Coordinates of C-alpha atoms in Angstrom, one line a residue:
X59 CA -52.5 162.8 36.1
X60 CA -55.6 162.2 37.3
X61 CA -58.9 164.2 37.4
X62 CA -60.6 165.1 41.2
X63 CA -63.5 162.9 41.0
X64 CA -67.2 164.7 42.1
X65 CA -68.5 163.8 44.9
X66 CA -71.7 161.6 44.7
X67 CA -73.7 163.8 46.8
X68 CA -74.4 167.1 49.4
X69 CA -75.8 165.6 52.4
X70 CA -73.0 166.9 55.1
X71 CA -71.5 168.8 57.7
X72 CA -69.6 171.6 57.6
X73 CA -68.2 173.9 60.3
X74 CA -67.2 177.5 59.8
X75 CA -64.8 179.0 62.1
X76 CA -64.8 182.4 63.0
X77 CA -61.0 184.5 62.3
X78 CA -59.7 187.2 60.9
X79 CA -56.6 186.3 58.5
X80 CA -54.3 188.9 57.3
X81 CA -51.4 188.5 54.3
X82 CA -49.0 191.0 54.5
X83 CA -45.5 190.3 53.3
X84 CA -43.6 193.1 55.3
X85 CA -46.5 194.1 57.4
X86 CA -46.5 192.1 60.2
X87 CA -45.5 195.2 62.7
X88 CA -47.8 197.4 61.3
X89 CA -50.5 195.1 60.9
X90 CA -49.9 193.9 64.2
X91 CA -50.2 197.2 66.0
X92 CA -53.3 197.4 63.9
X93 CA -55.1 194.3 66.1
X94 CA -53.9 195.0 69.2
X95 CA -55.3 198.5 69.0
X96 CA -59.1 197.2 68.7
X97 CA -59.0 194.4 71.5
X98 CA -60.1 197.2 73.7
X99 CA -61.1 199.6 71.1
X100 CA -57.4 201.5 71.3
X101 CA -56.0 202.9 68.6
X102 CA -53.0 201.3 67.4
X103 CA -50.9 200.3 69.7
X104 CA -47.5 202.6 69.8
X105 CA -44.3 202.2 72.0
X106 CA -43.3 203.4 75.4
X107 CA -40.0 203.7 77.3
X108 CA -39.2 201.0 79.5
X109 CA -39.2 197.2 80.0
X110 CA -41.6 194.7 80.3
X111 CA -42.2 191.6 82.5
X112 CA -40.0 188.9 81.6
X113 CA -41.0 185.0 82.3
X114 CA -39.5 182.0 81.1
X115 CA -36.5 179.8 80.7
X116 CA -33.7 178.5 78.2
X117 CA -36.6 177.5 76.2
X118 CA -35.9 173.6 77.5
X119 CA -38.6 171.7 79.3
X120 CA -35.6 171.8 82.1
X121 CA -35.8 175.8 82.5
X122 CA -37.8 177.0 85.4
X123 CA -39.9 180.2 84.8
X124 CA -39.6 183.3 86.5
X125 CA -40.8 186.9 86.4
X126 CA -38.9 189.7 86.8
X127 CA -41.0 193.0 87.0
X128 CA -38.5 196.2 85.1
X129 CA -39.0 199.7 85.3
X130 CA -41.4 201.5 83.3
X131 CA -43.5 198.0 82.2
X132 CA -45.0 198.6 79.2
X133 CA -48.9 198.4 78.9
X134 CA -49.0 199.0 82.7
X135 CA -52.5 199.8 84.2
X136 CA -51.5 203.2 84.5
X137 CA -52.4 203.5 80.6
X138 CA -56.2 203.2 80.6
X139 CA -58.1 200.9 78.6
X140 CA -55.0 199.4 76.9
X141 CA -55.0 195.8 76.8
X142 CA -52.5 194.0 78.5
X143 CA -50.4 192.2 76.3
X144 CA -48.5 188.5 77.0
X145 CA -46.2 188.3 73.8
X146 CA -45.1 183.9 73.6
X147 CA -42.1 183.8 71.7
X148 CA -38.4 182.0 71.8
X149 CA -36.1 184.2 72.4
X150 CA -34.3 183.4 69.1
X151 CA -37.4 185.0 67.8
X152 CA -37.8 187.8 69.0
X153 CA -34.2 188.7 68.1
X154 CA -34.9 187.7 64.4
X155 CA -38.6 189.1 64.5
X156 CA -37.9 192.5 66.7
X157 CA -39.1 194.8 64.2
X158 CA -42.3 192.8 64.6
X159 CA -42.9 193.6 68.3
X160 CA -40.8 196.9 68.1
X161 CA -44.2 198.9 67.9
X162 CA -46.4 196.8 71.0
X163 CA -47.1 197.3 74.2
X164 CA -46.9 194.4 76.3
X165 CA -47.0 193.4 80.2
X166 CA -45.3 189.6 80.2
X167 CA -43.1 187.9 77.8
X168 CA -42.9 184.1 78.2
X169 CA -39.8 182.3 76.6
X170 CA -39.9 179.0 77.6
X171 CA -41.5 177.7 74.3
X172 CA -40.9 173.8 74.2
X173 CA -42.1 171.1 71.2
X174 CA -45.2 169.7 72.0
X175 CA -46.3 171.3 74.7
X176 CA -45.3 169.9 78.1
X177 CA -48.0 170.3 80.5
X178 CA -45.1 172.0 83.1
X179 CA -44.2 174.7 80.6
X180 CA -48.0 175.4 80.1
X181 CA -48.4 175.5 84.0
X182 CA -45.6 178.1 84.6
X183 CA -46.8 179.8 81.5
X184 CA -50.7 179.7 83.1
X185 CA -49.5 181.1 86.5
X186 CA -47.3 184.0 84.6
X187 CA -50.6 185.3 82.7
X188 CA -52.9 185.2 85.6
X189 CA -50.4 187.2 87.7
X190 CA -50.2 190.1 85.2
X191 CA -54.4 189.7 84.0
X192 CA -52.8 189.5 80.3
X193 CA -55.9 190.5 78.0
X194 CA -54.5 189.2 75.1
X195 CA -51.9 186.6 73.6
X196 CA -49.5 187.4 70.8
X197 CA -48.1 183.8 69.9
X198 CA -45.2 184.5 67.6
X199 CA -43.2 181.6 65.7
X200 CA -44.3 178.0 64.5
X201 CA -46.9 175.8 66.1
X202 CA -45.0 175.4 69.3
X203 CA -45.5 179.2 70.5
X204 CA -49.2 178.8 68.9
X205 CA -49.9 175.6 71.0
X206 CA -49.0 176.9 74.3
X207 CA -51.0 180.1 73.3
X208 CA -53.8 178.0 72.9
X209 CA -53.8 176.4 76.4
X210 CA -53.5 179.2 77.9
X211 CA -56.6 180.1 76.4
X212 CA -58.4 177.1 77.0
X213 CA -57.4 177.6 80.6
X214 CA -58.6 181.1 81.0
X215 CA -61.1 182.2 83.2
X216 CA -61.3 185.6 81.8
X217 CA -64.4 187.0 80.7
X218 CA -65.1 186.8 77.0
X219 CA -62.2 184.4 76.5
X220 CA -58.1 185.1 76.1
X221 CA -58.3 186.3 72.4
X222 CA -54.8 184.7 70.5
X223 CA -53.3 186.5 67.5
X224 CA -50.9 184.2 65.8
X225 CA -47.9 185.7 63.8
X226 CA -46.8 182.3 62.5
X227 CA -43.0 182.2 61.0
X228 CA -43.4 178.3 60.0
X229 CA -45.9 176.6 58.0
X230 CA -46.9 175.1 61.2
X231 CA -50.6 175.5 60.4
X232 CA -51.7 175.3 64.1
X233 CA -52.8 178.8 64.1
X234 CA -55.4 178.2 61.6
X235 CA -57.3 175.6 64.0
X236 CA -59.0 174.9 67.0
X237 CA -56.9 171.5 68.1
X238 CA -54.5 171.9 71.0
X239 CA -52.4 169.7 72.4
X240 CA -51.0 169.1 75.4
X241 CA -48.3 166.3 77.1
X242 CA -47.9 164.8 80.7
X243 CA -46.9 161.9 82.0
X244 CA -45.2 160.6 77.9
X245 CA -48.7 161.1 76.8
X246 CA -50.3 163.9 74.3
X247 CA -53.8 164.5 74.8
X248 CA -55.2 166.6 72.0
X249 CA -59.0 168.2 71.7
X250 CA -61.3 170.4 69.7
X251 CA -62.1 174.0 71.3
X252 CA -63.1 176.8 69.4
X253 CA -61.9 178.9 72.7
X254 CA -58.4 177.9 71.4
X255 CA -58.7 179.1 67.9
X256 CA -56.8 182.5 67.6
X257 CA -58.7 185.2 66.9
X258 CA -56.5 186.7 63.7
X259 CA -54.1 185.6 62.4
X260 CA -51.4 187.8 60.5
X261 CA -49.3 185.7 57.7
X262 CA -46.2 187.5 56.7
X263 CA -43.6 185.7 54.6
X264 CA -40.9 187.9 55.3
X265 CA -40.7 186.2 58.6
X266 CA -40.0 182.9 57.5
X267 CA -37.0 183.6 55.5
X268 CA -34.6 183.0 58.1
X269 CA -36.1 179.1 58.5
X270 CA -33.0 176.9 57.6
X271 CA -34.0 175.2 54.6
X272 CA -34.5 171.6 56.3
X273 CA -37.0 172.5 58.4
X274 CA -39.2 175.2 55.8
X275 CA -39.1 171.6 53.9
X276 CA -40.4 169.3 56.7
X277 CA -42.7 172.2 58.1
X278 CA -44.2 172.4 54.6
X279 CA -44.4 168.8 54.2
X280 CA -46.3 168.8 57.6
X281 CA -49.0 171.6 56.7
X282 CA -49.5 169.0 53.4
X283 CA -50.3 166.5 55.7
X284 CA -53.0 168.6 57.0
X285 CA -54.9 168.7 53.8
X286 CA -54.3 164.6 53.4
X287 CA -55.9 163.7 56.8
X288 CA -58.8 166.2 55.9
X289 CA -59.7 164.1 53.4
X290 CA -60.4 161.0 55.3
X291 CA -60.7 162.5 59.0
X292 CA -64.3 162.0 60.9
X293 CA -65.8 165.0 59.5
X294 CA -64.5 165.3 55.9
X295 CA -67.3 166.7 53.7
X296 CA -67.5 168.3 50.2
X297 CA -65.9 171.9 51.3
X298 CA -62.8 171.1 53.3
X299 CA -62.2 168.4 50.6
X300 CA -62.1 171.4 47.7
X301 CA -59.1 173.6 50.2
X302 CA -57.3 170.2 51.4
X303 CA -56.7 169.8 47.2
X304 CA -56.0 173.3 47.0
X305 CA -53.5 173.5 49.9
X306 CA -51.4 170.9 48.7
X307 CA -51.6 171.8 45.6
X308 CA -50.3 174.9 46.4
X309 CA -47.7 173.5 49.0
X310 CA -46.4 171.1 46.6
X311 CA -45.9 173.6 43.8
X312 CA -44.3 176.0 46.5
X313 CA -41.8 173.2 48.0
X314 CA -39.6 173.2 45.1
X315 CA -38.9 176.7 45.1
X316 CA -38.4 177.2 48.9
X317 CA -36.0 174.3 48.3
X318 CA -33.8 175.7 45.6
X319 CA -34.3 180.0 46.9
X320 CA -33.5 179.4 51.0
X321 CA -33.8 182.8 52.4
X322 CA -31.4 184.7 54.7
X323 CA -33.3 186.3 57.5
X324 CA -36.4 189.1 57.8
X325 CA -36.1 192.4 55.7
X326 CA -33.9 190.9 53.0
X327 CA -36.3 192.0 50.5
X328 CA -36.6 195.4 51.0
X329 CA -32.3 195.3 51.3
X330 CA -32.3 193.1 48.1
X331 CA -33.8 195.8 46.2
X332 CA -34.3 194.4 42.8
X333 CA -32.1 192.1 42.4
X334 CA -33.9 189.1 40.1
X335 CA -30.7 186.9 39.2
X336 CA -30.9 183.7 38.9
X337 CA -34.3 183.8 37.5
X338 CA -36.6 181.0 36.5
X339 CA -39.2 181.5 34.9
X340 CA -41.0 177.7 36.2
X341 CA -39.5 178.6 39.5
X342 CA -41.1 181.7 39.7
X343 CA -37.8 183.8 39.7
X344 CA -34.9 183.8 41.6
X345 CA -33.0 185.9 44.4
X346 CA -35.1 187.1 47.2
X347 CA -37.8 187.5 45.1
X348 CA -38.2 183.9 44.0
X349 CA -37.5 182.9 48.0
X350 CA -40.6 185.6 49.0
X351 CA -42.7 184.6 46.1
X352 CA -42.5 180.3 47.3
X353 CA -43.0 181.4 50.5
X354 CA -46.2 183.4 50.4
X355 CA -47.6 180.6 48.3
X356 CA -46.5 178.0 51.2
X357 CA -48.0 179.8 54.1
X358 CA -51.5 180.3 51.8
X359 CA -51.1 176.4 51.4
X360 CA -50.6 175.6 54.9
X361 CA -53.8 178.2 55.7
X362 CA -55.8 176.1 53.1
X363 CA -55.0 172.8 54.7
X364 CA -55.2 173.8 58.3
X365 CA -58.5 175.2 57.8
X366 CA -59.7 172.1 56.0
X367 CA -58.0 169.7 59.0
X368 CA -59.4 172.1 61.3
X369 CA -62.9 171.4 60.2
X370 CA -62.7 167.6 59.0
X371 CA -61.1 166.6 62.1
X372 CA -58.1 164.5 62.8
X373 CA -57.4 161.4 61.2
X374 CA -55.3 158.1 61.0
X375 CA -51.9 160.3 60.1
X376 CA -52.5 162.5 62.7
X377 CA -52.9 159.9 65.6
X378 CA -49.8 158.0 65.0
X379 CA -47.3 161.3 64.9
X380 CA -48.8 162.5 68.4
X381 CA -47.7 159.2 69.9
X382 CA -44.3 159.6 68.0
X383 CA -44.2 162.9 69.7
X384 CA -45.8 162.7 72.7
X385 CA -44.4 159.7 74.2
X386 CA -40.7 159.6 72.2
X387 CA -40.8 162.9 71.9
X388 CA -39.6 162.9 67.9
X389 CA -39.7 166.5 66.4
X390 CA -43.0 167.3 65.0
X391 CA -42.4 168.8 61.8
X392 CA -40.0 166.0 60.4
X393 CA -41.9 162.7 61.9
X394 CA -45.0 164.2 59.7
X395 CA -42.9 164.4 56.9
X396 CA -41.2 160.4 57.4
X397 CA -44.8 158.9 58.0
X398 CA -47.5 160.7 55.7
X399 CA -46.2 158.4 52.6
X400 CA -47.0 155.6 54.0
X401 CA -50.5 156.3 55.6
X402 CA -51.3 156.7 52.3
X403 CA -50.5 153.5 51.0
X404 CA -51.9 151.8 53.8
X405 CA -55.6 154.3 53.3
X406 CA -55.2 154.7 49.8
X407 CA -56.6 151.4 48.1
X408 CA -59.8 151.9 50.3
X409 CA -60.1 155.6 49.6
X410 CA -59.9 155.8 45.8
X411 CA -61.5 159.5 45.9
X412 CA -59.2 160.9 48.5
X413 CA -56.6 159.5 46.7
X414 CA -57.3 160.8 43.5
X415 CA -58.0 164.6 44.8
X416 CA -54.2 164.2 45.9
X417 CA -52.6 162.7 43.0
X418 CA -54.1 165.6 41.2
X419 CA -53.3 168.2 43.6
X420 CA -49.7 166.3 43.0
X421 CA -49.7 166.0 39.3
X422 CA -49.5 162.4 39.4
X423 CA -50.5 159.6 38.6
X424 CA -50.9 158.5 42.1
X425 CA -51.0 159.9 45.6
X426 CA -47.9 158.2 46.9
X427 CA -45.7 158.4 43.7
X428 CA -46.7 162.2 43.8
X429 CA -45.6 162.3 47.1
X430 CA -42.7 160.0 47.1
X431 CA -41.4 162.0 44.2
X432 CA -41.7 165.4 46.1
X433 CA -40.1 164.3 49.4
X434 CA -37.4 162.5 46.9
X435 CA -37.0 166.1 45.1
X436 CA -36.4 168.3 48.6
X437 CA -34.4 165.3 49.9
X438 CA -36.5 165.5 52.7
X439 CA -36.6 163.0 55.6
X440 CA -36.7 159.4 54.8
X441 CA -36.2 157.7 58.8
X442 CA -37.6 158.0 62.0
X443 CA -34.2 156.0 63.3
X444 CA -32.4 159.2 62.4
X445 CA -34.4 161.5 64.9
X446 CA -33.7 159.1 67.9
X447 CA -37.2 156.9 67.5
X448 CA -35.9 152.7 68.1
X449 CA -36.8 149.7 66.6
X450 CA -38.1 148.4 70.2
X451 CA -40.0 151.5 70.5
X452 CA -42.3 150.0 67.7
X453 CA -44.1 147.8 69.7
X454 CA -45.2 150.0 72.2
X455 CA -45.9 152.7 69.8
X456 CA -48.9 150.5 68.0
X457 CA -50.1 149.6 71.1
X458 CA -51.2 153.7 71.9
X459 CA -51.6 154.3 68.2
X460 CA -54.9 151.0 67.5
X461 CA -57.5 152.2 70.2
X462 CA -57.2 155.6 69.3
X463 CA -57.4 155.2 64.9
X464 CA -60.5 157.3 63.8
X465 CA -63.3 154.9 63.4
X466 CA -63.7 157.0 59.9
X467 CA -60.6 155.9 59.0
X468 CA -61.5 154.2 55.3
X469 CA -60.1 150.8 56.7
X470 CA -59.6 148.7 59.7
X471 CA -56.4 148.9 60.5
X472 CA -54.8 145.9 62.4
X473 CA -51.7 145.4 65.0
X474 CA -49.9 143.9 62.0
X475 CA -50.8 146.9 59.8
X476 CA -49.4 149.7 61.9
X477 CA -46.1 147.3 63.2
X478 CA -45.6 147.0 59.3
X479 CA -46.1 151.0 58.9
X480 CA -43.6 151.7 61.9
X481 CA -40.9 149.6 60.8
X482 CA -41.0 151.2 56.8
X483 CA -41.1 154.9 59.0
X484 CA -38.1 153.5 61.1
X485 CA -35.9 152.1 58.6
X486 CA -36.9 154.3 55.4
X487 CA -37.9 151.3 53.5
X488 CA -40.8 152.6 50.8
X489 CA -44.5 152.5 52.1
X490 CA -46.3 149.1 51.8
X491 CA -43.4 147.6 51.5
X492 CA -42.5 144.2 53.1

């Protein structure tokens, strides 16, 4: 294992962002109510009888949105200075997470969450909010809900902005930056927008304990990848360098532990009681206790590296998923996991300090065996071929991917060099080789 090498010297950029983050494992309700209550300077926000505006779909791009007005809407303007509410959420979700929004008032909820963000979904969703003058987002669930929360909000013409808070139940880390993304036409545009950054964000790890264990492993592999392109993204500086170490150091300790303790679903830890079997002491315990410990650490990793990514900017890693996504429309989560080896062995001989900070973070004795070994470990996704993405896709994929690589990125990067990348990612072969 390597040490983190110092940086040779302090003349940079670094941008603060401006959120309130809240941990509370169990909390999310309370804490919840808590928030909402001060948009308008309310007190906590308690329940009422009745129903709420329903918009949305199957949650399938297909789905058309409509709204259906109940009786008794909660949040109506006939409650005075309370804010108006849009809750975004799947409707999976808000089964698993009901205690969560049990205790909210709200005036729309919107359904038709789809990956990536289709610019249809976002239109129907835009239309919905300006027809009940929502005050405020709730965006619960992974960076799907987030992202569509977030163009909403970029869209707003509402005075002061749409304030998002962000109950995340992935490791999605979208909540923790001001990057959205949006697709039309087979295309993702993304952007910087600190209108789109939510406003607090509330982290509780009892809500991602009903994540299958596949995708808590390629989520979590995906907020790591944050932290890597921090490091050599346009704006990487001294700061976001120190929490992209830190967040995977933390995610990589985490993994393991999420990997071997899956959870069950919300509240099992106040049903589990004290139940510790199983423990391990390296694992950090067993049972529900063990799952709720790896977890916590997880979503603090994902904060770390979403913050960092958030202020460094995107990089090389980051450019050739959202062509993966946007235009073949591969999940997010597990095409982050497949390619983030082997942008590092394509970056990693011309960024010997960035890839030192992660073969510590790793405890290895380089970047990519660190990771390699990890992915290995969680038998994590290896192939972009078994998520639907062709070998005659290739071609046209490094064609979008080379005019838009970061000119930071620490090397040129060639037609040959990304064709060679694609075709590891698609087969599973290891990075770099040939």
């Amino acid at each position: 294992m390597r040490e983190q090498p110092v940086g040779p010297g302090l003349d940079f950029e670094y941008r603060t962002q401006r959120q309130r983050v809240l941990f509370g494992t169990g909390r999310a309700g309370e804490l919840l109510g808590e928030v909402l209550g001060k948009v308008l300077g309310e007190q906590p926000a308690t329940v009422q009888a009745g129903g709420t505006v329903q918009a949305g779909g199957t949650g399938t791009s297909t789905s058309t949105a409509s709204v259906i007005a109940t009786a008794g809407t909660l949040g109506a303007s006939g409650t005075p200075g309370a804010p108006r509410v849009m809750v975004i959420a799947t409707r999976r979700e808000m089964e698993r997470s009901a205690a969560v929004l049990a205790g909210i008032r709200s005036v729309l909820v919107f359904d038709e969450v789809v990956q990536h963000v289709p610019a249809e979904s976002a239109e129907r969703a835009h239309r919905a909010a300006q027809a009940a003058r929502v005050d405020v987002i709730v965006a619960l669930g992974g960076g799907s809900a987030i992202g569509l929360a977030k163009i909403l909000a970029l869209r707003s013409e509402r005075t002061g902005g749409l304030p998002i808070v962000a109950v995340p139940t992935t490791y999605s880390g979208s909540e923790a930056t001001a990057v959205w993304g949006l697709v039309e036409n087979g295309v993702k545009t993304t952007g910087f927008d600190l209108r789109v950054l939510p406003s607090t964000v509330i982290y509780d790890a009892d809500l991602t304990l009903s994540l299958p264990r596949e995708l808590s492993v390629s989520s979590a592999l995906n907020a790591l990848a944050h932290g890597v392109d921090a490091l050599w993204a346009p704006g990487a500086n001294p700061v976001s360098a120190l929490l992209a170490a830190e967040g995977i150091r933390m995610l990589a300790h985490a993994l393991p532990r999420i990997a071997v303790a899956p959870g069950v679903g919300p509240h099992t830890a106040e049903a589990a009681g004290s139940d510790t079997s199983g423990s391990d002491p390296v694992l950090g315990g067993g049972g529900i206790h063990g799952a709720l410990a790896a977890r916590k650490d997880a979503l603090y990793g994902a904060y770390l590296s979403a913050s960092a990514f958030s202020s460094a900017g995107s990089g090389l890693h980051h450019t050739i998923c959202h062509v993966l996504g946007g235009t073949f429309g591969l999940p997010h989560a597990q095409t982050h996991a497949i390619v983030l080896p082997h942008v590092i062995a394509l970056n990693a001989p011309a960024a010997t300090e960035a890839e030192a900070r992660i073969a510590a973070a790793l405890g290895s004795r380089t970047a990519v065996e660190g990771l390699l070994a990890l992915r290995d470990s969680l038998h994590a996704p290896t192939a972009l071929r078994d998520f639907g993405f062709q070998e005659s896709d290739i071609a046209r994929a490094v064609a979008l991917v080379l005019p838009a690589v970061p000119a930071s990125n620490p090397r040129a990067v060639t037609p040959d060099d990304l064709t060679l990348l694609l075709r590891n990612a698609w087969s599973g072969a290891a990075p770099g080789g040939r």
